[in-house]
Coordinates of C-alpha atoms and ligand atoms in Angstrom, one line a residue:
X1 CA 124.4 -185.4 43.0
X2 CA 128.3 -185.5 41.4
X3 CA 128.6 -186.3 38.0
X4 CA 131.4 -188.1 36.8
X5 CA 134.0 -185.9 34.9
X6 CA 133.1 -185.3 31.8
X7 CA 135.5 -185.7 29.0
X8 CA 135.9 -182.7 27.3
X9 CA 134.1 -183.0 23.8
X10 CA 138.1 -183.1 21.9
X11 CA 138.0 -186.2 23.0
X12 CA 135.5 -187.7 20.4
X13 CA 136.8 -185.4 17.8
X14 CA 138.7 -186.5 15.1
X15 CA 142.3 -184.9 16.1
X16 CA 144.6 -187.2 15.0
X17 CA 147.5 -187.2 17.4
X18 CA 145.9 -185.3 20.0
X19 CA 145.8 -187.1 23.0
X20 CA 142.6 -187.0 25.1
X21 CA 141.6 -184.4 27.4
X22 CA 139.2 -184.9 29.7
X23 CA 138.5 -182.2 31.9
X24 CA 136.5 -181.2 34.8
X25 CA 133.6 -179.3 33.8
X26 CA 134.5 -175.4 33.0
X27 CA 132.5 -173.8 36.0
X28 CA 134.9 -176.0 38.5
X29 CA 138.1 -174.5 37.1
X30 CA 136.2 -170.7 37.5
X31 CA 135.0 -171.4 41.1
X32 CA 138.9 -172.6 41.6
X33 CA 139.9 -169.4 40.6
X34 CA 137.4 -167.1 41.7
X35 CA 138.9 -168.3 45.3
X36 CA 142.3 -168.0 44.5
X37 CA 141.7 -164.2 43.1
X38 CA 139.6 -163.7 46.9
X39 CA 142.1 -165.3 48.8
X40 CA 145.0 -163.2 47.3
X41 CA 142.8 -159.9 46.8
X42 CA 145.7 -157.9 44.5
X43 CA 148.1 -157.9 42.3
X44 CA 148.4 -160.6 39.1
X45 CA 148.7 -164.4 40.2
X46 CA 150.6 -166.2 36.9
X47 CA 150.5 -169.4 36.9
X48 CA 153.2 -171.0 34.5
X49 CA 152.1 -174.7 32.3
X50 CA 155.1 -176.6 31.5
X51 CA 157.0 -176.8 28.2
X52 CA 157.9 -179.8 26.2
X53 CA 161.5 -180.7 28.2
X54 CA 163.9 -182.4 25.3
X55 CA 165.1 -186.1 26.2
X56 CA 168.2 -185.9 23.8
X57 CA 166.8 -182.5 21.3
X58 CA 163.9 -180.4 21.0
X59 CA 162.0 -182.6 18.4
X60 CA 162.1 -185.6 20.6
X61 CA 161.0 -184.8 24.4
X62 CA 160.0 -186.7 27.3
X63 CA 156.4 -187.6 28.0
X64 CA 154.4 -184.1 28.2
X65 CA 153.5 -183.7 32.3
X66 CA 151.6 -180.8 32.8
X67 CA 152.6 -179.0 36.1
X68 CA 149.8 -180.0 38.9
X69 CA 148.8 -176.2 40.0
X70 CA 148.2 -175.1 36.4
X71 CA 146.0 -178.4 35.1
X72 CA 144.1 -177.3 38.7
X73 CA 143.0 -173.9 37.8
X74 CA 143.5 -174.3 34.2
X75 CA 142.9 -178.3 33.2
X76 CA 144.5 -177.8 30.0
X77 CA 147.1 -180.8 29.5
X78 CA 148.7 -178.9 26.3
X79 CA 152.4 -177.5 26.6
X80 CA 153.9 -174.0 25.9
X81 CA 150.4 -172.0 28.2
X82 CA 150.6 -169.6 30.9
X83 CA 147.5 -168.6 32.9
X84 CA 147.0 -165.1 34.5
X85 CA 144.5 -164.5 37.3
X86 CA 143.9 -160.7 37.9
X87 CA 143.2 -161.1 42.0
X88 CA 141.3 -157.7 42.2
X89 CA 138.8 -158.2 39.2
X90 CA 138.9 -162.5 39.1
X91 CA 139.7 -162.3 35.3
X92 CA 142.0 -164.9 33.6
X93 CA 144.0 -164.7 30.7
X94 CA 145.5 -167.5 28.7
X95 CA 148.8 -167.2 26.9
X96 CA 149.6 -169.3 24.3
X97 CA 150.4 -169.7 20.5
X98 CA 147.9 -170.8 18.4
X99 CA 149.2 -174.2 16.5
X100 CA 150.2 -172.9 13.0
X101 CA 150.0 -175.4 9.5
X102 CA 153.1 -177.0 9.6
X103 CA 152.0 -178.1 13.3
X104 CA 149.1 -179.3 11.8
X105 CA 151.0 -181.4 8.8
X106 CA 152.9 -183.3 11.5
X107 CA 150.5 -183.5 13.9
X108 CA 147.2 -183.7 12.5
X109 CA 144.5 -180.8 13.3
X110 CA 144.7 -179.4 17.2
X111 CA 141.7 -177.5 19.1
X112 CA 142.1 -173.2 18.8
X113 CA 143.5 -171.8 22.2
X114 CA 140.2 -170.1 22.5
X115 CA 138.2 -173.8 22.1
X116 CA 140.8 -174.5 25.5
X117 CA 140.1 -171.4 27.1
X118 CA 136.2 -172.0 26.8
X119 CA 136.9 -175.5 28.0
X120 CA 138.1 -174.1 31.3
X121 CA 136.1 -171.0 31.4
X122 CA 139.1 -168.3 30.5
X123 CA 137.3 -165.8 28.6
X124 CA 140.4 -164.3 27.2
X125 CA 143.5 -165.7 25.3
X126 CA 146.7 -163.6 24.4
X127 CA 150.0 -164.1 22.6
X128 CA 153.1 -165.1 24.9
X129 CA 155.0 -162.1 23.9
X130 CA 152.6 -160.1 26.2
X131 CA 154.1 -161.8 29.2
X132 CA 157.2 -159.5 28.6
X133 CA 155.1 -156.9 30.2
X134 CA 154.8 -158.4 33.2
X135 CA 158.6 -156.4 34.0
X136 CA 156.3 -153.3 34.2
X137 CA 153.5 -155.0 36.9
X138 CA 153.9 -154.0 40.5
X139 CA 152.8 -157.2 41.8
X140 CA 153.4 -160.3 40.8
X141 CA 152.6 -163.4 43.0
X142 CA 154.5 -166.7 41.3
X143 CA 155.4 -170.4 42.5
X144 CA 158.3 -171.8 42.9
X145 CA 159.5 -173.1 39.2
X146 CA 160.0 -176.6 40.0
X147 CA 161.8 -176.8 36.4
X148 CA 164.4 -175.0 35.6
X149 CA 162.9 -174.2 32.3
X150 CA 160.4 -172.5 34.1
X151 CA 162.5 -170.5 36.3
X152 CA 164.5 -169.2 33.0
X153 CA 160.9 -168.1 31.7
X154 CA 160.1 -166.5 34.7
X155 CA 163.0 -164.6 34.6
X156 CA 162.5 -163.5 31.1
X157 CA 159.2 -162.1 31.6
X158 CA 159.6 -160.6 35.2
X159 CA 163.2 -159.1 33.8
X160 CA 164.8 -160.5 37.0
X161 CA 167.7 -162.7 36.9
X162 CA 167.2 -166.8 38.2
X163 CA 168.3 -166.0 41.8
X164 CA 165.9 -162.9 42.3
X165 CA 163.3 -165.1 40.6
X166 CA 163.3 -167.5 43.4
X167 CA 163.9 -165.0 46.3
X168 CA 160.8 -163.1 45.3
X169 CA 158.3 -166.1 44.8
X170 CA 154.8 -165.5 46.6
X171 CA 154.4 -167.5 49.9
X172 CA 151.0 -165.8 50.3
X173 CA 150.3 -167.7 46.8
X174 CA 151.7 -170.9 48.0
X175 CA 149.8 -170.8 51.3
X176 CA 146.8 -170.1 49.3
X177 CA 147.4 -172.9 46.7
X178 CA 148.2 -175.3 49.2
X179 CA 145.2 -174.6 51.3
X180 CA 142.8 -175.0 48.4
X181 CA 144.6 -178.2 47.0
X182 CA 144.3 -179.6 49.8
X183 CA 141.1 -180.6 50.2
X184 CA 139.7 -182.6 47.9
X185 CA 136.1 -182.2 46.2
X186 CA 134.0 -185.1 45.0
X187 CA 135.1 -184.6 41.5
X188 CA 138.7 -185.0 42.3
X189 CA 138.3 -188.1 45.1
X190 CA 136.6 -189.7 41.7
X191 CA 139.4 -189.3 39.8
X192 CA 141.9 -190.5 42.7
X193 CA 139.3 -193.5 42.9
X194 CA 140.2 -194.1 39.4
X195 CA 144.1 -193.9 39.9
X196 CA 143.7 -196.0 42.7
X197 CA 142.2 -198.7 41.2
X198 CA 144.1 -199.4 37.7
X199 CA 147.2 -199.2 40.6
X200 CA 145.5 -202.0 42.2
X201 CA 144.5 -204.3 39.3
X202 CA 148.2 -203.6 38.3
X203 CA 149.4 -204.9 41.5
X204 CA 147.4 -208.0 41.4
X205 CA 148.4 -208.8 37.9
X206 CA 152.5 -208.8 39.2
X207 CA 151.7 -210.8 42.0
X208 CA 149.8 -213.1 39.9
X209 CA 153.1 -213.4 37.5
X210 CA 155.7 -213.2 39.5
X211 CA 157.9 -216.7 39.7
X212 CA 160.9 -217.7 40.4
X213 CA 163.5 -216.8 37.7
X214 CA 161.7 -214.1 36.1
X215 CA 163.5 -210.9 36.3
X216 CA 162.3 -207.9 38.4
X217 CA 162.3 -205.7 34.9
X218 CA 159.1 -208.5 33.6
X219 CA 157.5 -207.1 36.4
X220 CA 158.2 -203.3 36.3
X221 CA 157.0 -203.8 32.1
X222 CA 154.1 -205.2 33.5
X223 CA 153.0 -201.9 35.3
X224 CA 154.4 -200.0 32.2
X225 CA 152.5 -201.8 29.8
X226 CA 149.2 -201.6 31.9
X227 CA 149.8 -197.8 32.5
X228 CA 150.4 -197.9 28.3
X229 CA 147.3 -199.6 27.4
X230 CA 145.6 -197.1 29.6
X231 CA 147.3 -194.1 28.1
X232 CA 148.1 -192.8 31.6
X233 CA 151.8 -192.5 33.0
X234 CA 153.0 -194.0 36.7
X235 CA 152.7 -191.6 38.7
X236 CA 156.2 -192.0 40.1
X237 CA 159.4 -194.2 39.5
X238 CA 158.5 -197.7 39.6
X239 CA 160.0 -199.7 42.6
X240 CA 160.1 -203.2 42.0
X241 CA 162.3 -204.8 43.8
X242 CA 163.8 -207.7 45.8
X243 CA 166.1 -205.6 47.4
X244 CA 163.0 -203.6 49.7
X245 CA 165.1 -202.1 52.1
X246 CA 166.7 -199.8 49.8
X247 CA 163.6 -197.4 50.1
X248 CA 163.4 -195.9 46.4
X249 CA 165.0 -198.8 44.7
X250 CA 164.7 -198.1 40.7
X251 CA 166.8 -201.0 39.7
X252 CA 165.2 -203.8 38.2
X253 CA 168.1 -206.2 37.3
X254 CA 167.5 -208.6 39.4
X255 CA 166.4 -212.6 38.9
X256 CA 163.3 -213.8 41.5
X257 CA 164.9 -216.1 43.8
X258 CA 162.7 -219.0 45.6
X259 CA 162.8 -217.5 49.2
X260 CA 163.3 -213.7 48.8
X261 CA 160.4 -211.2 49.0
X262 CA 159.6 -208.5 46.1
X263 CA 158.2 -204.8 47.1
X264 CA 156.7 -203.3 44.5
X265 CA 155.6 -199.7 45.1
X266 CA 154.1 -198.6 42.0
X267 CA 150.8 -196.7 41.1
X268 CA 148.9 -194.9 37.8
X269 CA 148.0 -191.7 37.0
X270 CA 144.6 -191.5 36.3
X271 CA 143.6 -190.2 32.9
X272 CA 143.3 -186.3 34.4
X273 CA 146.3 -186.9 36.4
X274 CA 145.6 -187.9 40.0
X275 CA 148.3 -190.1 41.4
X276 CA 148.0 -193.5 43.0
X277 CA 150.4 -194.9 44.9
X278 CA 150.2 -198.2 46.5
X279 CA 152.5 -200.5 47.9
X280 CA 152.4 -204.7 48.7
X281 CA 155.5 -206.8 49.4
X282 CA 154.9 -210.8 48.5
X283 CA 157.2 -213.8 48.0
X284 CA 158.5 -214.9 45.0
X285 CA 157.6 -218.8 46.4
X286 CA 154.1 -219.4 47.2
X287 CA 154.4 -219.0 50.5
X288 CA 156.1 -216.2 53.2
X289 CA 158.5 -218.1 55.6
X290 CA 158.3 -218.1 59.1
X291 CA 160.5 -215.2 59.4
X292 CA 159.0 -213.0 57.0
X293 CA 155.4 -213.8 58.3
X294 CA 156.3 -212.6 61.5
X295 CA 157.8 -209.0 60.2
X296 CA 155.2 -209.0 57.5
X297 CA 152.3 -209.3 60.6
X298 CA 153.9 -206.6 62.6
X299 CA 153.7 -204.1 59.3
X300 CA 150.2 -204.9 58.6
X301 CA 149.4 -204.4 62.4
X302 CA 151.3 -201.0 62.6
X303 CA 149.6 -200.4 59.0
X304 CA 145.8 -201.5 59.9
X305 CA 145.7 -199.6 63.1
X306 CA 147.3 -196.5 61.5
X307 CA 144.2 -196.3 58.9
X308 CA 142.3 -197.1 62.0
X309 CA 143.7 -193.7 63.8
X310 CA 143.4 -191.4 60.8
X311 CA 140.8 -189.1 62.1
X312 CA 139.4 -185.3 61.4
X313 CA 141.2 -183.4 64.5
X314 CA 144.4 -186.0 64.8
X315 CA 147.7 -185.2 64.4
X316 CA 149.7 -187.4 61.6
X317 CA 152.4 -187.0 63.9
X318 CA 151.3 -188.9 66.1
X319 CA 149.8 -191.3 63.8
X320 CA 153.2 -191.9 62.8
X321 CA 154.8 -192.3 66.0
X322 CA 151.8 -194.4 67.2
X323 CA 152.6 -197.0 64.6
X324 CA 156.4 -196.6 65.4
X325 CA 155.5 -198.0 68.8
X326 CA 153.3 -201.0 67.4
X327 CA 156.4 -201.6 65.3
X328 CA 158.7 -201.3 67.9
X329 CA 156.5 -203.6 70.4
X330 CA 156.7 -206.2 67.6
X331 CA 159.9 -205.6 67.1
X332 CA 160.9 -206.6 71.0
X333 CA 158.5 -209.6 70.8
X334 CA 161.0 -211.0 68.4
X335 CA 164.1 -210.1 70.6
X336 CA 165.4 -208.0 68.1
X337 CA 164.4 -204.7 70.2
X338 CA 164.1 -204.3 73.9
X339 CA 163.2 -201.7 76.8
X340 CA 160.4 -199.7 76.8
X341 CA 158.8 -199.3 73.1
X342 CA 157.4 -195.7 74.0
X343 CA 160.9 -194.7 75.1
X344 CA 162.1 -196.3 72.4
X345 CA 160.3 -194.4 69.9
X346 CA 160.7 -191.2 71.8
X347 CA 164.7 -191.9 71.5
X348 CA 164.7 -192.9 67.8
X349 CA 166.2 -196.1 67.9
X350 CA 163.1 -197.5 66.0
X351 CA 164.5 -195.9 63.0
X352 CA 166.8 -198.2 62.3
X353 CA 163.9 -200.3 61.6
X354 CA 161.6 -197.5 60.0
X355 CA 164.1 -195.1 59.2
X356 CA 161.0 -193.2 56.8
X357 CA 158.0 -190.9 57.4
X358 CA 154.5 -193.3 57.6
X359 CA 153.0 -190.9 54.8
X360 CA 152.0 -187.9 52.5
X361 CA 149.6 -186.2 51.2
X362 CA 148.6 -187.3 47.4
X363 CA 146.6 -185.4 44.9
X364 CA 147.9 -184.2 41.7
X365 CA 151.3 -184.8 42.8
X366 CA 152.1 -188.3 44.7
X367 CA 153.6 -186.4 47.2
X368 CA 150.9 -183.9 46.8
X369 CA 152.1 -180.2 46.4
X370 CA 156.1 -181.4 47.3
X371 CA 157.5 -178.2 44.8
X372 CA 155.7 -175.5 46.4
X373 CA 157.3 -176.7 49.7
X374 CA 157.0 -180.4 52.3
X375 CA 156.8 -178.1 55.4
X376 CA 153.9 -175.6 54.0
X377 CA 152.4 -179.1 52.6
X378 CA 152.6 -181.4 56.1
X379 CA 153.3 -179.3 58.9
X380 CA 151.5 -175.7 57.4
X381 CA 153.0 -173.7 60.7
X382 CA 151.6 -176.3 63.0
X383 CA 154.4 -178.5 63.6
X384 CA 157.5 -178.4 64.2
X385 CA 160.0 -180.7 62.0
X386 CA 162.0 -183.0 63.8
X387 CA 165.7 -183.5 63.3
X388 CA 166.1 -186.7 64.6
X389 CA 166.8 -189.6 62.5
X390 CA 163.7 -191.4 60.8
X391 CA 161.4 -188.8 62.1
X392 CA 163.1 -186.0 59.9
X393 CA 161.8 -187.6 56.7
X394 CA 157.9 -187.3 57.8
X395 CA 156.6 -185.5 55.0
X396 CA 153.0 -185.2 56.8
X397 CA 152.7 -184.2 60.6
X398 CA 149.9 -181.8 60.5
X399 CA 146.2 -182.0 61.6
X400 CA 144.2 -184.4 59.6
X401 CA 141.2 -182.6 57.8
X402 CA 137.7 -183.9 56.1
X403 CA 139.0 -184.0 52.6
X404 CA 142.8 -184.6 52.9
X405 CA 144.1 -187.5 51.2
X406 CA 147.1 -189.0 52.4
X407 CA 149.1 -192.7 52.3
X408 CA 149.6 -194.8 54.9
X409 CA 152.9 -196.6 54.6
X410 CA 155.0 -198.0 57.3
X411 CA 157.8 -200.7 56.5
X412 CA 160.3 -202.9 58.4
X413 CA 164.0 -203.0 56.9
X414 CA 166.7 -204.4 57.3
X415 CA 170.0 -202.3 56.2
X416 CA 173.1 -203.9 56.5
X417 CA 175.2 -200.9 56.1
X418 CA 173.0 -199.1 58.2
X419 CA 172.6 -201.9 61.2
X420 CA 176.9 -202.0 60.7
X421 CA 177.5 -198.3 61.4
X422 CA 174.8 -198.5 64.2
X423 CA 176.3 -201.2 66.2
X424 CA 180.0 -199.8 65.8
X425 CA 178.8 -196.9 67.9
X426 CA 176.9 -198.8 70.1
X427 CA 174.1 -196.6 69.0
X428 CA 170.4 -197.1 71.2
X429 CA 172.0 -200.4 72.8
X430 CA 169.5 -200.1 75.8
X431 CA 167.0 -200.5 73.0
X432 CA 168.4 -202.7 70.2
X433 CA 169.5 -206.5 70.6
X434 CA 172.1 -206.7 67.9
X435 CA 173.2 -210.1 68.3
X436 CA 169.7 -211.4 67.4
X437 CA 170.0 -209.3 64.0
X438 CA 172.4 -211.2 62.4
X439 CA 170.1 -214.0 61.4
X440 CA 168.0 -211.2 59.9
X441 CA 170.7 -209.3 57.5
X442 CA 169.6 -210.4 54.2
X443 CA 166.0 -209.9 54.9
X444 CA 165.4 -207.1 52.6
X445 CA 162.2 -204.7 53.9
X446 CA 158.4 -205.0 54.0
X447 CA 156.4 -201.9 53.5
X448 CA 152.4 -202.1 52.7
X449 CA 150.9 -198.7 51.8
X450 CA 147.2 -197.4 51.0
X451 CA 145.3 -194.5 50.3
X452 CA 143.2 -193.0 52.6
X453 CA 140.5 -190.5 52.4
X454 CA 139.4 -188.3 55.3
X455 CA 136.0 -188.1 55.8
X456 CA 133.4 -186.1 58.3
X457 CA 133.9 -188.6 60.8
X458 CA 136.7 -191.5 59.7
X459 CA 138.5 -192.4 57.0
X460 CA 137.7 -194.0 53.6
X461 CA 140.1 -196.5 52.0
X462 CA 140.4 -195.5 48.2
X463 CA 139.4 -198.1 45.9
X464 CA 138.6 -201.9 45.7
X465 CA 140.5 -204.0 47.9
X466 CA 144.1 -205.1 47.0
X467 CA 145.4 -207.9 48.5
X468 CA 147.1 -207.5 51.6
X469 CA 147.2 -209.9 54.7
X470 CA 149.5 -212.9 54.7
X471 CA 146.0 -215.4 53.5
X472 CA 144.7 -213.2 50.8
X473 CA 148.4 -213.4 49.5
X474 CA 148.8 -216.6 49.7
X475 CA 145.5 -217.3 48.2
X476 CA 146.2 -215.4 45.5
X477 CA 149.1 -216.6 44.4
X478 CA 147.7 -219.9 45.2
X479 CA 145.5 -219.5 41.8
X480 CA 148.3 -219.3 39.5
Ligands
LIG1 N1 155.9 -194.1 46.6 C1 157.1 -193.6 46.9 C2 157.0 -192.6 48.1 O1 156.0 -192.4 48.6 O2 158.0 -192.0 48.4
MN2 MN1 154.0 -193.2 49.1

């Protein structure tokens, strides 16, 4: 039976200013490895950790983020390591410096490199300097450096300047990474649990504030503070916003208006870095108007039956285009689209309305595994991307698989700029009613997205229940 994660035993140590560090236990990081080394068979796989990256100078950097594919075979959250996998003979090698006094007089007393490397299971620890010899190895498998820190390090050690770097980076490696990330063990859907469910209490607790003349920044230091108090990050820019149909909206200087609608798309790491990433729209007033009830019903329908469709053996591509055609049937209902909603779809002239992919994978990464490459992620030689408008942005389109954890996100907007250059070309007239849009220019956009496990024979929605149709909305914001 699965044990929850253990918190490694730093964490009831008495390191001041070390953060905790719970980790999985050490034999899951070796088994993670063991693979890889199998998988890949020669050559040296390095995996490179992230450095501290400076906000204004070196002494005062951002928030430390370890990179996602080194705290999976490594779990060490600590900046400056690199970890070496030798894919013949399995062994690892963890490169570091060890913390010297004057770390210690500012930061209190750290864990020995070797005490890390035990945690994980690494049975051998070297000096940074070593990676310089790396030039003289005949094989090399590497990632892509999603920083460009990273990619200057890699060049340093591999003596190869930045552009042969990136030409020469592994794609047996990423296949192999990808693969194995992909599939999440029991131990990990526990920990998405966890993200998923401090994202959910922090979504009940805006849409338990929120009033009228509040600004959208009270909400978005709402979610900061909750992440705060749990000493986790978001595990993404927080969008909180009454303007939804700008799709990553980051701005929150707006005032909540009686009437308007607020998306917030928002979510927590949890403590060992799994993302969450949930999204509920709601209205500022107690209640939704007419209008927005009826786009808000055709979301959730799209949304509901899309969970409903997420299956071992089904293609999210056609997830995605199924609830593209429940939006687009809606859509007609309300005389704002006409024709046939299939042909519709097949056309593209639902995009206007859902001009986004319905999901991605999630894991370490909200969109899970996005730096090593979206196509080797979602479509993994299966699928074919689409160029067409809307459909070009699905980020997922491959088979779903027991294990796989994606989101399921649709959304209705309504882009003024966009509907404007549409109707100047005439563009999908057969299919779109643009006189009836006028009355809905300043809507804004809905979207409603959850996280959805894969299982043997269905899917599992992570975590507790969030609020989400029209009544449990209402109701909630009924008690404040
Ligand atoms: N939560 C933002 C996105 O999925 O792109
Ligand atoms: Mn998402």
């Amino acid at each position: 039976m699965f044990e929850p994660p253990v918190t490694a035993p730093l964490r009831h140590m008495p390191y001041l200013g070390v953060k905790s560090m719970p980790m999985f236990p050490a034999d899951t990081y070796r088994k993670r490895r063991e693979r890889l080394a199998k998988q890949i068979g020669k050559g040296l796989i390095l995996l490179t950790g992230n450095t501290d990256s400076p906000m204004n100078y070196k002494g005062n950097p951002y928030p430390f983020r370890q990179d996602s594919t080194f705290l999976y075979y490594a779990g060490i959250d600590q900046p400056g390591l690199v970890l070496t996998i030798d894919a013949a003979t399995g062994e690892s090698t963890l490169y570091g410096h060890e913390w010297t006094m004057e770390d210690i007089v500012w930061m209190g007393p750290q864990p020995s490199l070797h005490d890390l490397a035990g945690l994980a299971g690494i049975g051998r620890v070297e000096e940074p300097d070593k990676l310089h010899a790396l030039s003289q190895q005949s094989l090399v498998h590497y990632l892509p450096p999603s920083r460009s820190e990273n990619l200057l390090r890699l060049s340093g050690w591999l003596g190869r300047d930045t552009g042969q770097v990136r030409e020469g980076v592994s794609e047996s490696l990423i296949r192999a990474v990808v693969a194995q990330r992909a599939v999440k063990s029991e131990e990990e859907i526990h920990e998405m649990v966890r993200a998923v469910e401090l994202t959910g209490r922090m979504h009940v607790a805006v849409m338990r504030e929120a009033q009228e003349g509040l600004q959208e920044s009270d909400l978005a230091g709402i979610v900061a503070g909750m992440c705060a108090a749990e000493e986790v990050l978001p595990a993404y820019g927080i969008i909180l916003t009454t303007k939804g149909q700008v799709l990553h909206n980051h701005h929150h200087g707006h005032e909540l208006l009686d009437g308007q609608l607020v998306l917030g798309d928002f979510g927590a790491e949890s403590p060992m870095h799994y993302a969450g990433d949930i999204t509920r729209t709601f209205p500022v007033s107690r209640y939704f108007t007419d209008q927005q009830k009826e786009i808000y019903e055709i979301v959730l329908d799209a949304q509901i039956s899309a969970i409903q469709a997420c299956h071992p053996g089904v293609k999210y591509r056609d997830v995605h285009l199924e609830a593209s055609r429940i939006m687009a049937n809606g859509l007609r209902s309300l005389g704002l689209m006409k024709g046939d909603p299939e042909e519709a779809v097949a056309a593209g002239a639902h995009a206007l309305f859902f001009p986004h992919g319905l999901g991605h994978m999630i894991g370490l990464d909200v969109h899970d595994m996005e730096d090593l490459g979206e196509d080797h992620v979602g479509y993994a030689g299966e699928v074919t991307r689409s160029d067409q408008f809307g459909l070009a942005y699905l980020r997922m389109a491959r088979t779903l698989q027991p294990g796989f954890v994606v989101t399921v996100e649709p959304g209705l907007y309504f882009i003024p700029e966009l509907i404007d250059q549409w109707k100047a070309e005439n563009r999908h007239a057969d299919f779109i009613h643009y006189p009836a849009l006028e009355k809905y220019r300043h809507f804004g956009g809905i979207r409603i997205e959850d996280n959805i496990l894969i299982s043997a024979d269905g899917r599992v929605v992570l975590g507790e229940p969030i609020p989400k149709t029209v009544e449990e909305i209402e109701a909630l914001r009924y008690q404040v």
